[in-house]
Amino acid sequence: MTPKLKRNIKRVIPFGLIWLIFGIIFLIIEYAATKDFGYTINGVIKLDYKIVLFALPVVTIVGLILGIIELLFINQLFLKKSFLTKVIGKSIIYSLFLFIIICIAYPVAASIELKTNIFDEQILNKFSEFINSISFISTSFQMAVSLVFTLFYNEISEKVGPNSFSNFITGKYHKPKIENRIFMFLDMKSSTAIAEKIGHHQYFKLLNDYYNVISEAVITYSGEVYQYVGDEMVVSWKVSKNINNNCIYCFFKMKHDLENRKSKFIDKYKVHPTFKAGIHFGEVTTGEIGRIKKDVVFTGDTLNTTARIQGLCNELSVDLLISSQLLNILNLDHPYSIKFKGNNELKGRKEVVDLYTIEEQVKSDNTLD
């Protein structure tokens, strides 16, 4: 299973859980409200254990399908649309989808209740009564509530990142923790000159397209975007024997992806963005911080060192610099060659750091760790 597939599965599962939770809540409410009264409303399906056992898996599956549709299709469809267009468009699409679900699920549930075939005329009559009853409005409202919460979850998750969102919910970093992490600081080359050449409005659009392109590599190689600072992006990985090489694979995939879209950038902006990067690893303290706006942050000398390593790329005329500490935990072979770039004293530090650059000898597909 690829990291990208794992990521998508982790993002879809909460959709199913949200729909399951709300399904249970609404079933309990409906049972509590009607258990002492007769079912007088035409079209209502009487609750019993068979209906419940049918309904809960169905609402979970509906949530999972919505997650797949939202993350893999609808998000892309409305990626560059205005908020109003997005709201109206999604409302129409999901309304049609949920109505289809009702048209499929209700006859099945009614056949379970009446112990007959779903094509029986009784089912058709009962469904017709349901569509014209208050029960249909209630069911639509329940689905709308579940939909709103799942879309709200998705928007928040997109803003802060799925890992950060789950960390907030679970309180993972409520108390600071010591972690070993790899950090990659990327900086766009000649960004000031580019902004002056194309104007700040166009530069902002270029920056957005640039981040969209290089983010695919971050997803593919299990990275976490820690933060964006102007034209600089910070990516992080937890140190693990199975994924340490991913930081190098990620760097070269970013370069290939940008190169593959060179003509599109030139056609649109008359420039082709490139970047340089510094990668290092070490111990950091991770925890929640802030009062007005909370965030999960990393602190420690590791980040300062990585930033300074990246700052030496121009001086040493390379696009990539890594520390000897990081090199020692990597297991790189063909198609990469490693070159020593000397003992370098980093700004603000007394001790020197051995730095290396890595070059790709031939273009080939890497097997993900």
PDB file of N, CA and C in Angstrom, residues 7 10-11 153 157-158 160-170 172-173 181 222-225 236 238 296:
ATOM      1  N   ARG A   7      -2.781   7.654   3.061  1.00  0.00           N
ATOM      2  CA  ARG A   7      -3.238   8.992   3.430  1.00  0.00           C
ATOM      3  C   ARG A   7      -4.711   9.187   3.067  1.00  0.00           C
ATOM      4  N   LYS A  10      -6.952   7.247   5.457  1.00  0.00           N
ATOM      5  CA  LYS A  10      -7.054   7.922   6.751  1.00  0.00           C
ATOM      6  C   LYS A  10      -7.974   9.134   6.679  1.00  0.00           C
ATOM      7  N   ARG A  11      -8.012   9.784   5.525  1.00  0.00           N
ATOM      8  CA  ARG A  11      -8.867  10.960   5.372  1.00  0.00           C
ATOM      9  C   ARG A  11     -10.329  10.589   5.152  1.00  0.00           C
ATOM     10  N   TYR A 153     -15.691  19.115   8.861  1.00  0.00           N
ATOM     11  CA  TYR A 153     -14.474  18.388   9.236  1.00  0.00           C
ATOM     12  C   TYR A 153     -13.435  18.474   8.118  1.00  0.00           C
ATOM     13  N   SER A 157      -9.816  20.134   8.363  1.00  0.00           N
ATOM     14  CA  SER A 157      -8.692  19.237   8.130  1.00  0.00           C
ATOM     15  C   SER A 157      -7.796  19.757   7.018  1.00  0.00           C
ATOM     16  N   GLU A 158      -8.413  20.317   5.955  1.00  0.00           N
ATOM     17  CA  GLU A 158      -7.635  20.868   4.848  1.00  0.00           C
ATOM     18  C   GLU A 158      -6.831  22.091   5.294  1.00  0.00           C
ATOM     19  N   VAL A 160      -5.678  22.886   8.458  1.00  0.00           N
ATOM     20  CA  VAL A 160      -4.600  22.643   9.423  1.00  0.00           C
ATOM     21  C   VAL A 160      -3.800  21.395   9.120  1.00  0.00           C
ATOM     22  N   GLY A 161      -4.292  20.571   8.165  1.00  0.00           N
ATOM     23  CA  GLY A 161      -3.630  19.308   7.861  1.00  0.00           C
ATOM     24  C   GLY A 161      -4.287  18.179   8.641  1.00  0.00           C
ATOM     25  N   PRO A 162      -4.485  17.013   7.978  1.00  0.00           N
ATOM     26  CA  PRO A 162      -5.183  15.911   8.640  1.00  0.00           C
ATOM     27  C   PRO A 162      -4.499  15.429   9.900  1.00  0.00           C
ATOM     28  N   ASN A 163      -3.158  15.381   9.902  1.00  0.00           N
ATOM     29  CA  ASN A 163      -2.436  14.930  11.093  1.00  0.00           C
ATOM     30  C   ASN A 163      -2.577  15.915  12.236  1.00  0.00           C
ATOM     31  N   SER A 164      -2.475  17.209  11.929  1.00  0.00           N
ATOM     32  CA  SER A 164      -2.603  18.235  12.970  1.00  0.00           C
ATOM     33  C   SER A 164      -4.004  18.234  13.564  1.00  0.00           C
ATOM     34  N   PHE A 165      -5.012  18.047  12.698  1.00  0.00           N
ATOM     35  CA  PHE A 165      -6.397  18.032  13.175  1.00  0.00           C
ATOM     36  C   PHE A 165      -6.624  16.859  14.135  1.00  0.00           C
ATOM     37  N   SER A 166      -6.153  15.670  13.741  1.00  0.00           N
ATOM     38  CA  SER A 166      -6.324  14.502  14.612  1.00  0.00           C
ATOM     39  C   SER A 166      -5.527  14.657  15.896  1.00  0.00           C
ATOM     40  N   ASN A 167      -4.367  15.307  15.812  1.00  0.00           N
ATOM     41  CA  ASN A 167      -3.569  15.540  17.025  1.00  0.00           C
ATOM     42  C   ASN A 167      -4.287  16.463  17.995  1.00  0.00           C
ATOM     43  N   PHE A 168      -4.980  17.492  17.451  1.00  0.00           N
ATOM     44  CA  PHE A 168      -5.756  18.390  18.307  1.00  0.00           C
ATOM     45  C   PHE A 168      -6.904  17.638  18.972  1.00  0.00           C
ATOM     46  N   ILE A 169      -7.613  16.820  18.178  1.00  0.00           N
ATOM     47  CA  ILE A 169      -8.772  16.093  18.694  1.00  0.00           C
ATOM     48  C   ILE A 169      -8.358  15.118  19.794  1.00  0.00           C
ATOM     49  N   THR A 170      -7.277  14.393  19.564  1.00  0.00           N
ATOM     50  CA  THR A 170      -6.831  13.382  20.532  1.00  0.00           C
ATOM     51  C   THR A 170      -5.998  13.964  21.665  1.00  0.00           C
ATOM     52  N   LYS A 172      -2.852  14.752  21.492  1.00  0.00           N
ATOM     53  CA  LYS A 172      -1.555  14.081  21.470  1.00  0.00           C
ATOM     54  C   LYS A 172      -0.425  14.972  21.973  1.00  0.00           C
ATOM     55  N   TYR A 173      -0.472  16.252  21.594  1.00  0.00           N
ATOM     56  CA  TYR A 173       0.609  17.159  21.969  1.00  0.00           C
ATOM     57  C   TYR A 173       0.164  18.202  22.988  1.00  0.00           C
ATOM     58  N   ARG A 181      13.104  14.047  14.542  1.00  0.00           N
ATOM     59  CA  ARG A 181      12.463  14.352  13.261  1.00  0.00           C
ATOM     60  C   ARG A 181      13.484  14.814  12.228  1.00  0.00           C
ATOM     61  N   SER A 222       5.120  10.552   2.212  1.00  0.00           N
ATOM     62  CA  SER A 222       4.702  10.541   3.630  1.00  0.00           C
ATOM     63  C   SER A 222       5.214  11.718   4.449  1.00  0.00           C
ATOM     64  N   GLY A 223       5.448  12.859   3.811  1.00  0.00           N
ATOM     65  CA  GLY A 223       5.892  14.029   4.554  1.00  0.00           C
ATOM     66  C   GLY A 223       4.731  14.787   5.181  1.00  0.00           C
ATOM     67  N   GLU A 224       5.053  15.670   6.105  1.00  0.00           N
ATOM     68  CA  GLU A 224       4.072  16.563   6.722  1.00  0.00           C
ATOM     69  C   GLU A 224       4.525  17.998   6.498  1.00  0.00           C
ATOM     70  N   VAL A 225       3.658  18.811   5.903  1.00  0.00           N
ATOM     71  CA  VAL A 225       3.992  20.224   5.732  1.00  0.00           C
ATOM     72  C   VAL A 225       3.836  20.904   7.081  1.00  0.00           C
ATOM     73  N   SER A 236       8.407  17.908   7.215  1.00  0.00           N
ATOM     74  CA  SER A 236       8.949  17.119   8.316  1.00  0.00           C
ATOM     75  C   SER A 236       8.571  15.650   8.197  1.00  0.00           C
ATOM     76  N   LYS A 238       8.864  11.999  10.813  1.00  0.00           N
ATOM     77  CA  LYS A 238       9.354  11.334  12.012  1.00  0.00           C
ATOM     78  C   LYS A 238      10.460  10.374  11.603  1.00  0.00           C
ATOM     79  N   VAL A 296       0.334  23.371  16.694  1.00  0.00           N
ATOM     80  CA  VAL A 296       1.356  22.412  17.122  1.00  0.00           C
ATOM     81  C   VAL A 296       2.675  22.872  16.526  1.00  0.00           C
TER      82      VAL A 296
END
